[in-house]
Amino acid sequence: MIIALAGKGGVGKSSIASQLILQLSKKDVVLAVDADPNTNLPDKLGIGVESTIGGIRNSIVKDPDTVPSGMSKHEYVAMEIRRAMHESDNIDLLVMGRPEGEGCYCFMNNVLRECFAGMIKNYKFTVADNEAGMEHLSRKILPKADVLLLVSDPTIIGIRTASRLSAVAKEVGMEIGRTILVMNNLPGELPEELRREAKDNGFDDVVAIKHDPLVYEAGLEGSALRLPEDSELSKGVSSIIKMICQ
């Protein structure tokens, strides 16, 4: 199952992704993909990362002689992508990172597409934390999304933004099985006007997650987001898992 998350900055997307990964890793090995250039999923998981896909691309652009003689660029990039994988506690993490400089990304995207096609079939769960534009889905680097989680703040504007992202996904021809609106950081119960707005914008599946002070505390400390099962975010993520795995 491929689970992709998207949403505008600051709505708690990476926090939700991290808890999805941690909870699913209790069931099976999870392939976690940080596809957001801001790259904060490793910090949320408490996993140190030394290499990123963007870094591999940058090094080749800066110095083409990085590719050893006797090895094709395709073989070298595929090898480096495998080496960039960080394996820890039932979680295999791959970070896209931020590519720099000018130049065509087509070659790198083609190699990534091929590598992911080979990797994903070996995992029961893949969780991809995407930027709002969902670039890696739209370019078919990730083959599809069985579940697309659109994360929103608890506002009407946030719901409408999520609706526009859903429309973009359809316009670019992404293969998506199920779309779920996740309304995060609610101060209380989900107001009826927000539930109605979600319905009016085509979201039949809605998960509401209440404000969790433990998330803020972890952010202040700069620590990994390891939450107790009875925390609000943990309970909300558990409800998502029940919804998609039933």
PDB file of C-alpha atoms in Angstrom:
ATOM      1  CA  MET A   1       0.000   0.000   0.000  1.00  0.00           C
ATOM      2  CA  ILE A   2       1.367   3.409  -1.019  1.00  0.00           C
ATOM      3  CA  ILE A   3       0.229   6.264   1.222  1.00  0.00           C
ATOM      4  CA  ALA A   4       1.050   9.784   0.052  1.00  0.00           C
ATOM      5  CA  LEU A   5       0.584  12.953   2.095  1.00  0.00           C
ATOM      6  CA  ALA A   6       0.294  16.486   0.762  1.00  0.00           C
ATOM      7  CA  GLY A   7      -0.722  19.864   2.118  1.00  0.00           C
ATOM      8  CA  LYS A   8       0.441  23.431   2.409  1.00  0.00           C
ATOM      9  CA  GLY A   9       3.275  24.263   4.779  1.00  0.00           C
ATOM     10  CA  GLY A  10       2.611  24.432   8.495  1.00  0.00           C
ATOM     11  CA  VAL A  11      -0.423  22.145   8.699  1.00  0.00           C
ATOM     12  CA  GLY A  12       1.423  19.293  10.454  1.00  0.00           C
ATOM     13  CA  LYS A  13       1.847  17.031   7.441  1.00  0.00           C
ATOM     14  CA  SER A  14       5.281  15.715   8.431  1.00  0.00           C
ATOM     15  CA  SER A  15       4.163  15.145  12.024  1.00  0.00           C
ATOM     16  CA  ILE A  16       1.272  13.010  10.781  1.00  0.00           C
ATOM     17  CA  ALA A  17       3.550  11.204   8.314  1.00  0.00           C
ATOM     18  CA  SER A  18       6.036  10.368  11.060  1.00  0.00           C
ATOM     19  CA  GLN A  19       3.360   8.860  13.294  1.00  0.00           C
ATOM     20  CA  LEU A  20       1.905   6.876  10.403  1.00  0.00           C
ATOM     21  CA  ILE A  21       5.350   5.448   9.726  1.00  0.00           C
ATOM     22  CA  LEU A  22       6.001   4.622  13.375  1.00  0.00           C
ATOM     23  CA  GLN A  23       2.632   2.941  13.888  1.00  0.00           C
ATOM     24  CA  LEU A  24       2.766   0.988  10.617  1.00  0.00           C
ATOM     25  CA  SER A  25       6.323  -0.122  11.394  1.00  0.00           C
ATOM     26  CA  LYS A  26       4.853  -2.135  14.271  1.00  0.00           C
ATOM     27  CA  LYS A  27       3.021  -4.186  11.650  1.00  0.00           C
ATOM     28  CA  ASP A  28       5.725  -4.546   8.977  1.00  0.00           C
ATOM     29  CA  VAL A  29       8.802  -2.871   7.495  1.00  0.00           C
ATOM     30  CA  VAL A  30       7.882   0.552   6.080  1.00  0.00           C
ATOM     31  CA  LEU A  31       9.539   2.363   3.191  1.00  0.00           C
ATOM     32  CA  ALA A  32       9.470   6.022   4.258  1.00  0.00           C
ATOM     33  CA  VAL A  33      10.101   8.644   1.585  1.00  0.00           C
ATOM     34  CA  ASP A  34      10.704  12.279   2.453  1.00  0.00           C
ATOM     35  CA  ALA A  35       9.773  13.912  -0.847  1.00  0.00           C
ATOM     36  CA  ASP A  36       9.433  17.417   0.591  1.00  0.00           C
ATOM     37  CA  PRO A  37      12.427  19.680  -0.162  1.00  0.00           C
ATOM     38  CA  ASN A  38      12.128  21.108   3.372  1.00  0.00           C
ATOM     39  CA  THR A  39      13.232  17.691   4.648  1.00  0.00           C
ATOM     40  CA  ASN A  40      12.111  17.481   8.282  1.00  0.00           C
ATOM     41  CA  LEU A  41      10.726  13.941   8.352  1.00  0.00           C
ATOM     42  CA  PRO A  42      14.087  12.468   9.504  1.00  0.00           C
ATOM     43  CA  ASP A  43      14.084  14.813  12.515  1.00  0.00           C
ATOM     44  CA  LYS A  44      10.511  13.812  13.389  1.00  0.00           C
ATOM     45  CA  LEU A  45      11.541  10.151  13.240  1.00  0.00           C
ATOM     46  CA  GLY A  46      14.824  10.719  15.048  1.00  0.00           C
ATOM     47  CA  ILE A  47      16.836   9.268  12.173  1.00  0.00           C
ATOM     48  CA  GLY A  48      20.111  10.821  11.019  1.00  0.00           C
ATOM     49  CA  VAL A  49      20.551  11.023   7.256  1.00  0.00           C
ATOM     50  CA  GLU A  50      23.871  11.526   5.483  1.00  0.00           C
ATOM     51  CA  SER A  51      22.869  11.317   1.827  1.00  0.00           C
ATOM     52  CA  THR A  52      19.934  12.563  -0.238  1.00  0.00           C
ATOM     53  CA  ILE A  53      18.817  12.060  -3.832  1.00  0.00           C
ATOM     54  CA  GLY A  54      19.193  15.790  -4.459  1.00  0.00           C
ATOM     55  CA  GLY A  55      22.747  15.619  -3.148  1.00  0.00           C
ATOM     56  CA  ILE A  56      23.586  12.760  -5.513  1.00  0.00           C
ATOM     57  CA  ARG A  57      22.246  14.740  -8.448  1.00  0.00           C
ATOM     58  CA  ASN A  58      24.103  17.891  -7.392  1.00  0.00           C
ATOM     59  CA  SER A  59      27.443  16.092  -7.097  1.00  0.00           C
ATOM     60  CA  ILE A  60      27.123  14.629 -10.607  1.00  0.00           C
ATOM     61  CA  VAL A  61      26.138  17.992 -12.115  1.00  0.00           C
ATOM     62  CA  LYS A  62      29.044  19.705 -10.339  1.00  0.00           C
ATOM     63  CA  ASP A  63      31.597  17.054 -11.326  1.00  0.00           C
ATOM     64  CA  PRO A  64      30.599  14.529 -14.022  1.00  0.00           C
ATOM     65  CA  ASP A  65      33.853  12.654 -13.311  1.00  0.00           C
ATOM     66  CA  THR A  66      32.234  11.546 -10.043  1.00  0.00           C
ATOM     67  CA  VAL A  67      30.913   8.605 -12.048  1.00  0.00           C
ATOM     68  CA  PRO A  68      33.655   5.936 -11.998  1.00  0.00           C
ATOM     69  CA  SER A  69      35.121   4.831 -15.291  1.00  0.00           C
ATOM     70  CA  GLY A  70      33.709   1.534 -16.495  1.00  0.00           C
ATOM     71  CA  MET A  71      30.305   2.302 -14.929  1.00  0.00           C
ATOM     72  CA  SER A  72      27.410   3.979 -16.702  1.00  0.00           C
ATOM     73  CA  LYS A  73      25.807   7.039 -15.112  1.00  0.00           C
ATOM     74  CA  HIS A  74      22.580   5.056 -14.800  1.00  0.00           C
ATOM     75  CA  GLU A  75      24.306   2.263 -12.869  1.00  0.00           C
ATOM     76  CA  TYR A  76      26.136   4.741 -10.655  1.00  0.00           C
ATOM     77  CA  VAL A  77      23.002   6.710  -9.732  1.00  0.00           C
ATOM     78  CA  ALA A  78      21.045   3.520  -9.009  1.00  0.00           C
ATOM     79  CA  MET A  79      23.878   2.320  -6.749  1.00  0.00           C
ATOM     80  CA  GLU A  80      24.041   5.652  -4.916  1.00  0.00           C
ATOM     81  CA  ILE A  81      20.268   5.690  -4.380  1.00  0.00           C
ATOM     82  CA  ARG A  82      20.486   2.270  -2.730  1.00  0.00           C
ATOM     83  CA  ARG A  83      23.382   3.501  -0.589  1.00  0.00           C
ATOM     84  CA  ALA A  84      21.369   6.560   0.454  1.00  0.00           C
ATOM     85  CA  MET A  85      18.740   4.336   2.088  1.00  0.00           C
ATOM     86  CA  HIS A  86      18.857   4.521   5.888  1.00  0.00           C
ATOM     87  CA  GLU A  87      17.632   1.329   7.561  1.00  0.00           C
ATOM     88  CA  SER A  88      16.476   1.526  11.180  1.00  0.00           C
ATOM     89  CA  ASP A  89      13.922  -0.229  13.417  1.00  0.00           C
ATOM     90  CA  ASN A  90      11.608  -1.576  10.726  1.00  0.00           C
ATOM     91  CA  ILE A  91      11.853   1.743   8.848  1.00  0.00           C
ATOM     92  CA  ASP A  92      13.794   2.200   5.606  1.00  0.00           C
ATOM     93  CA  LEU A  93      14.108   5.942   4.963  1.00  0.00           C
ATOM     94  CA  LEU A  94      14.963   7.621   1.673  1.00  0.00           C
ATOM     95  CA  VAL A  95      15.243  11.414   1.483  1.00  0.00           C
ATOM     96  CA  MET A  96      14.799  13.247  -1.801  1.00  0.00           C
ATOM     97  CA  GLY A  97      16.410  16.473  -0.600  1.00  0.00           C
ATOM     98  CA  ARG A  98      16.725  19.718  -2.493  1.00  0.00           C
ATOM     99  CA  PRO A  99      18.374  19.700  -5.926  1.00  0.00           C
ATOM    100  CA  GLU A 100      20.392  22.815  -6.731  1.00  0.00           C
ATOM    101  CA  GLY A 101      21.405  24.597  -9.885  1.00  0.00           C
ATOM    102  CA  GLU A 102      20.151  24.498 -13.418  1.00  0.00           C
ATOM    103  CA  GLY A 103      19.899  21.574 -15.759  1.00  0.00           C
ATOM    104  CA  CYS A 104      17.503  18.885 -16.855  1.00  0.00           C
ATOM    105  CA  TYR A 105      16.146  16.527 -14.204  1.00  0.00           C
ATOM    106  CA  CYS A 106      14.735  14.029 -16.708  1.00  0.00           C
ATOM    107  CA  PHE A 107      17.576  11.511 -16.396  1.00  0.00           C
ATOM    108  CA  MET A 108      17.463  11.532 -12.582  1.00  0.00           C
ATOM    109  CA  ASN A 109      13.687  11.210 -12.593  1.00  0.00           C
ATOM    110  CA  ASN A 110      13.865   8.222 -14.942  1.00  0.00           C
ATOM    111  CA  VAL A 111      16.379   6.423 -12.705  1.00  0.00           C
ATOM    112  CA  LEU A 112      14.319   7.252  -9.613  1.00  0.00           C
ATOM    113  CA  ARG A 113      11.178   5.940 -11.284  1.00  0.00           C
ATOM    114  CA  GLU A 114      12.910   2.670 -12.098  1.00  0.00           C
ATOM    115  CA  CYS A 115      14.409   2.327  -8.612  1.00  0.00           C
ATOM    116  CA  PHE A 116      11.117   2.991  -6.845  1.00  0.00           C
ATOM    117  CA  ALA A 117       9.317   0.506  -9.066  1.00  0.00           C
ATOM    118  CA  GLY A 118      11.765  -2.140  -7.874  1.00  0.00           C
ATOM    119  CA  MET A 119      11.781  -1.050  -4.221  1.00  0.00           C
ATOM    120  CA  ILE A 120       8.109  -0.524  -3.460  1.00  0.00           C
ATOM    121  CA  LYS A 121       7.019  -4.036  -4.385  1.00  0.00           C
ATOM    122  CA  ASN A 122       9.203  -5.318  -1.526  1.00  0.00           C
ATOM    123  CA  TYR A 123       7.283  -3.378   1.118  1.00  0.00           C
ATOM    124  CA  LYS A 124       3.804  -3.830   2.492  1.00  0.00           C
ATOM    125  CA  PHE A 125       3.661  -0.097   3.301  1.00  0.00           C
ATOM    126  CA  THR A 126       5.218   2.930   1.607  1.00  0.00           C
ATOM    127  CA  VAL A 127       4.607   6.345   3.156  1.00  0.00           C
ATOM    128  CA  ALA A 128       5.629   9.406   1.112  1.00  0.00           C
ATOM    129  CA  ASP A 129       5.663  12.881   2.661  1.00  0.00           C
ATOM    130  CA  ASN A 130       5.223  15.181  -0.352  1.00  0.00           C
ATOM    131  CA  GLU A 131       5.402  18.897  -0.917  1.00  0.00           C
ATOM    132  CA  ALA A 132       2.127  20.656  -1.678  1.00  0.00           C
ATOM    133  CA  GLY A 133       2.694  20.444  -5.424  1.00  0.00           C
ATOM    134  CA  MET A 134       3.092  16.652  -5.257  1.00  0.00           C
ATOM    135  CA  GLU A 135       5.858  16.842  -7.861  1.00  0.00           C
ATOM    136  CA  HIS A 136       7.045  13.274  -7.420  1.00  0.00           C
ATOM    137  CA  LEU A 137       3.543  11.914  -7.939  1.00  0.00           C
ATOM    138  CA  SER A 138       2.772  14.147 -10.906  1.00  0.00           C
ATOM    139  CA  ARG A 139       6.019  13.107 -12.607  1.00  0.00           C
ATOM    140  CA  LYS A 140       5.175   9.468 -11.895  1.00  0.00           C
ATOM    141  CA  ILE A 141       8.399   8.998  -9.895  1.00  0.00           C
ATOM    142  CA  LEU A 142       6.181   7.291  -7.356  1.00  0.00           C
ATOM    143  CA  PRO A 143       4.007   4.971  -9.448  1.00  0.00           C
ATOM    144  CA  LYS A 144       0.710   5.732  -7.715  1.00  0.00           C
ATOM    145  CA  ALA A 145      -0.982   6.474  -4.416  1.00  0.00           C
ATOM    146  CA  ASP A 146      -3.375   3.887  -3.047  1.00  0.00           C
ATOM    147  CA  VAL A 147      -4.302   6.515  -0.451  1.00  0.00           C
ATOM    148  CA  LEU A 148      -3.790  10.278  -0.732  1.00  0.00           C
ATOM    149  CA  LEU A 149      -4.016  12.105   2.587  1.00  0.00           C
ATOM    150  CA  LEU A 150      -4.621  15.823   2.112  1.00  0.00           C
ATOM    151  CA  VAL A 151      -3.758  17.571   5.358  1.00  0.00           C
ATOM    152  CA  SER A 152      -5.493  20.835   6.214  1.00  0.00           C
ATOM    153  CA  ASP A 153      -5.667  23.265   9.102  1.00  0.00           C
ATOM    154  CA  PRO A 154      -9.154  23.555  10.685  1.00  0.00           C
ATOM    155  CA  THR A 155     -10.389  26.405   8.499  1.00  0.00           C
ATOM    156  CA  ILE A 156     -12.673  26.789   5.504  1.00  0.00           C
ATOM    157  CA  ILE A 157      -9.769  28.246   3.507  1.00  0.00           C
ATOM    158  CA  GLY A 158      -7.662  25.228   4.432  1.00  0.00           C
ATOM    159  CA  ILE A 159     -10.359  22.856   3.175  1.00  0.00           C
ATOM    160  CA  ARG A 160     -10.626  24.754  -0.093  1.00  0.00           C
ATOM    161  CA  THR A 161      -6.841  24.608  -0.511  1.00  0.00           C
ATOM    162  CA  ALA A 162      -6.960  20.844  -0.008  1.00  0.00           C
ATOM    163  CA  SER A 163      -9.748  20.645  -2.578  1.00  0.00           C
ATOM    164  CA  ARG A 164      -7.581  22.482  -5.111  1.00  0.00           C
ATOM    165  CA  LEU A 165      -4.728  20.057  -4.463  1.00  0.00           C
ATOM    166  CA  SER A 166      -7.128  17.180  -5.063  1.00  0.00           C
ATOM    167  CA  ALA A 167      -8.151  18.772  -8.357  1.00  0.00           C
ATOM    168  CA  VAL A 168      -4.499  19.166  -9.385  1.00  0.00           C
ATOM    169  CA  ALA A 169      -3.931  15.471  -8.734  1.00  0.00           C
ATOM    170  CA  LYS A 170      -6.768  14.590 -11.089  1.00  0.00           C
ATOM    171  CA  GLU A 171      -5.694  17.094 -13.743  1.00  0.00           C
ATOM    172  CA  VAL A 172      -2.171  15.673 -14.073  1.00  0.00           C
ATOM    173  CA  GLY A 173      -3.477  12.129 -14.276  1.00  0.00           C
ATOM    174  CA  MET A 174      -2.155  10.746 -11.002  1.00  0.00           C
ATOM    175  CA  GLU A 175      -3.296   7.214 -10.233  1.00  0.00           C
ATOM    176  CA  ILE A 176      -5.010   7.570  -6.851  1.00  0.00           C
ATOM    177  CA  GLY A 177      -7.200   5.031  -5.136  1.00  0.00           C
ATOM    178  CA  ARG A 178      -8.741   6.884  -2.197  1.00  0.00           C
ATOM    179  CA  THR A 179      -8.517  10.501  -1.053  1.00  0.00           C
ATOM    180  CA  ILE A 180      -8.952  11.414   2.608  1.00  0.00           C
ATOM    181  CA  LEU A 181      -9.094  14.899   4.105  1.00  0.00           C
ATOM    182  CA  VAL A 182      -7.213  15.114   7.403  1.00  0.00           C
ATOM    183  CA  MET A 183      -8.149  18.180   9.435  1.00  0.00           C
ATOM    184  CA  ASN A 184      -5.345  18.700  11.918  1.00  0.00           C
ATOM    185  CA  ASN A 185      -4.894  20.732  15.090  1.00  0.00           C
ATOM    186  CA  LEU A 186      -8.552  21.246  15.955  1.00  0.00           C
ATOM    187  CA  PRO A 187      -9.134  23.139  19.228  1.00  0.00           C
ATOM    188  CA  GLY A 188     -12.105  20.891  19.997  1.00  0.00           C
ATOM    189  CA  GLU A 189     -14.686  18.808  18.193  1.00  0.00           C
ATOM    190  CA  LEU A 190     -15.066  19.245  14.426  1.00  0.00           C
ATOM    191  CA  PRO A 191     -17.531  22.127  13.863  1.00  0.00           C
ATOM    192  CA  GLU A 192     -20.530  21.353  11.697  1.00  0.00           C
ATOM    193  CA  GLU A 193     -19.707  24.194   9.276  1.00  0.00           C
ATOM    194  CA  LEU A 194     -16.284  22.630   8.568  1.00  0.00           C
ATOM    195  CA  ARG A 195     -17.819  19.204   8.125  1.00  0.00           C
ATOM    196  CA  ARG A 196     -20.322  20.697   5.699  1.00  0.00           C
ATOM    197  CA  GLU A 197     -17.584  22.569   3.801  1.00  0.00           C
ATOM    198  CA  ALA A 198     -15.598  19.348   3.448  1.00  0.00           C
ATOM    199  CA  LYS A 199     -18.670  17.587   2.062  1.00  0.00           C
ATOM    200  CA  ASP A 200     -19.364  20.441  -0.354  1.00  0.00           C
ATOM    201  CA  ASN A 201     -15.777  20.201  -1.638  1.00  0.00           C
ATOM    202  CA  GLY A 202     -16.111  16.515  -2.428  1.00  0.00           C
ATOM    203  CA  PHE A 203     -14.506  14.989   0.668  1.00  0.00           C
ATOM    204  CA  ASP A 204     -16.591  12.063   1.872  1.00  0.00           C
ATOM    205  CA  ASP A 205     -13.778  10.702   4.053  1.00  0.00           C
ATOM    206  CA  VAL A 206     -12.680  13.123   6.783  1.00  0.00           C
ATOM    207  CA  VAL A 207     -10.447  12.508   9.794  1.00  0.00           C
ATOM    208  CA  ALA A 208     -10.331  15.152  12.541  1.00  0.00           C
ATOM    209  CA  ILE A 209      -7.262  15.375  14.806  1.00  0.00           C
ATOM    210  CA  LYS A 210      -7.368  17.565  17.899  1.00  0.00           C
ATOM    211  CA  HIS A 211      -4.554  19.893  18.948  1.00  0.00           C
ATOM    212  CA  ASP A 212      -1.772  17.937  20.635  1.00  0.00           C
ATOM    213  CA  PRO A 213       0.434  19.972  23.031  1.00  0.00           C
ATOM    214  CA  LEU A 214       3.031  17.185  22.994  1.00  0.00           C
ATOM    215  CA  VAL A 215       3.819  17.978  19.356  1.00  0.00           C
ATOM    216  CA  TYR A 216       4.618  21.576  20.300  1.00  0.00           C
ATOM    217  CA  GLU A 217       6.768  20.445  23.237  1.00  0.00           C
ATOM    218  CA  ALA A 218       8.794  18.117  21.023  1.00  0.00           C
ATOM    219  CA  GLY A 219       9.312  20.972  18.572  1.00  0.00           C
ATOM    220  CA  LEU A 220      10.603  23.253  21.317  1.00  0.00           C
ATOM    221  CA  GLU A 221      13.069  20.601  22.436  1.00  0.00           C
ATOM    222  CA  GLY A 222      14.078  19.668  18.891  1.00  0.00           C
ATOM    223  CA  SER A 223      13.495  16.037  19.778  1.00  0.00           C
ATOM    224  CA  ALA A 224      12.050  13.163  17.779  1.00  0.00           C
ATOM    225  CA  LEU A 225       8.261  12.975  17.793  1.00  0.00           C
ATOM    226  CA  ARG A 226       7.699   9.845  19.885  1.00  0.00           C
ATOM    227  CA  LEU A 227       4.217  10.120  21.349  1.00  0.00           C
ATOM    228  CA  PRO A 228       2.253   7.958  23.807  1.00  0.00           C
ATOM    229  CA  GLU A 229      -0.649   5.982  22.379  1.00  0.00           C
ATOM    230  CA  ASP A 230      -3.217   8.155  24.180  1.00  0.00           C
ATOM    231  CA  SER A 231      -1.943  11.440  22.725  1.00  0.00           C
ATOM    232  CA  GLU A 232      -4.302  13.260  20.374  1.00  0.00           C
ATOM    233  CA  LEU A 233      -2.076  12.881  17.318  1.00  0.00           C
ATOM    234  CA  SER A 234      -1.472   9.180  17.996  1.00  0.00           C
ATOM    235  CA  LYS A 235      -5.195   8.552  18.327  1.00  0.00           C
ATOM    236  CA  GLY A 236      -5.912  10.468  15.138  1.00  0.00           C
ATOM    237  CA  VAL A 237      -3.296   8.551  13.175  1.00  0.00           C
ATOM    238  CA  SER A 238      -4.648   5.274  14.566  1.00  0.00           C
ATOM    239  CA  SER A 239      -8.068   6.181  13.184  1.00  0.00           C
ATOM    240  CA  ILE A 240      -6.514   6.828   9.753  1.00  0.00           C
ATOM    241  CA  ILE A 241      -4.834   3.421   9.804  1.00  0.00           C
ATOM    242  CA  LYS A 242      -8.081   1.710  10.753  1.00  0.00           C
ATOM    243  CA  MET A 243      -9.845   3.519   7.922  1.00  0.00           C
ATOM    244  CA  ILE A 244      -7.336   2.548   5.216  1.00  0.00           C
ATOM    245  CA  CYS A 245      -6.477  -0.949   6.401  1.00  0.00           C
ATOM    246  CA  GLN A 246      -9.981  -2.269   7.029  1.00  0.00           C
TER     247      GLN A 246
END
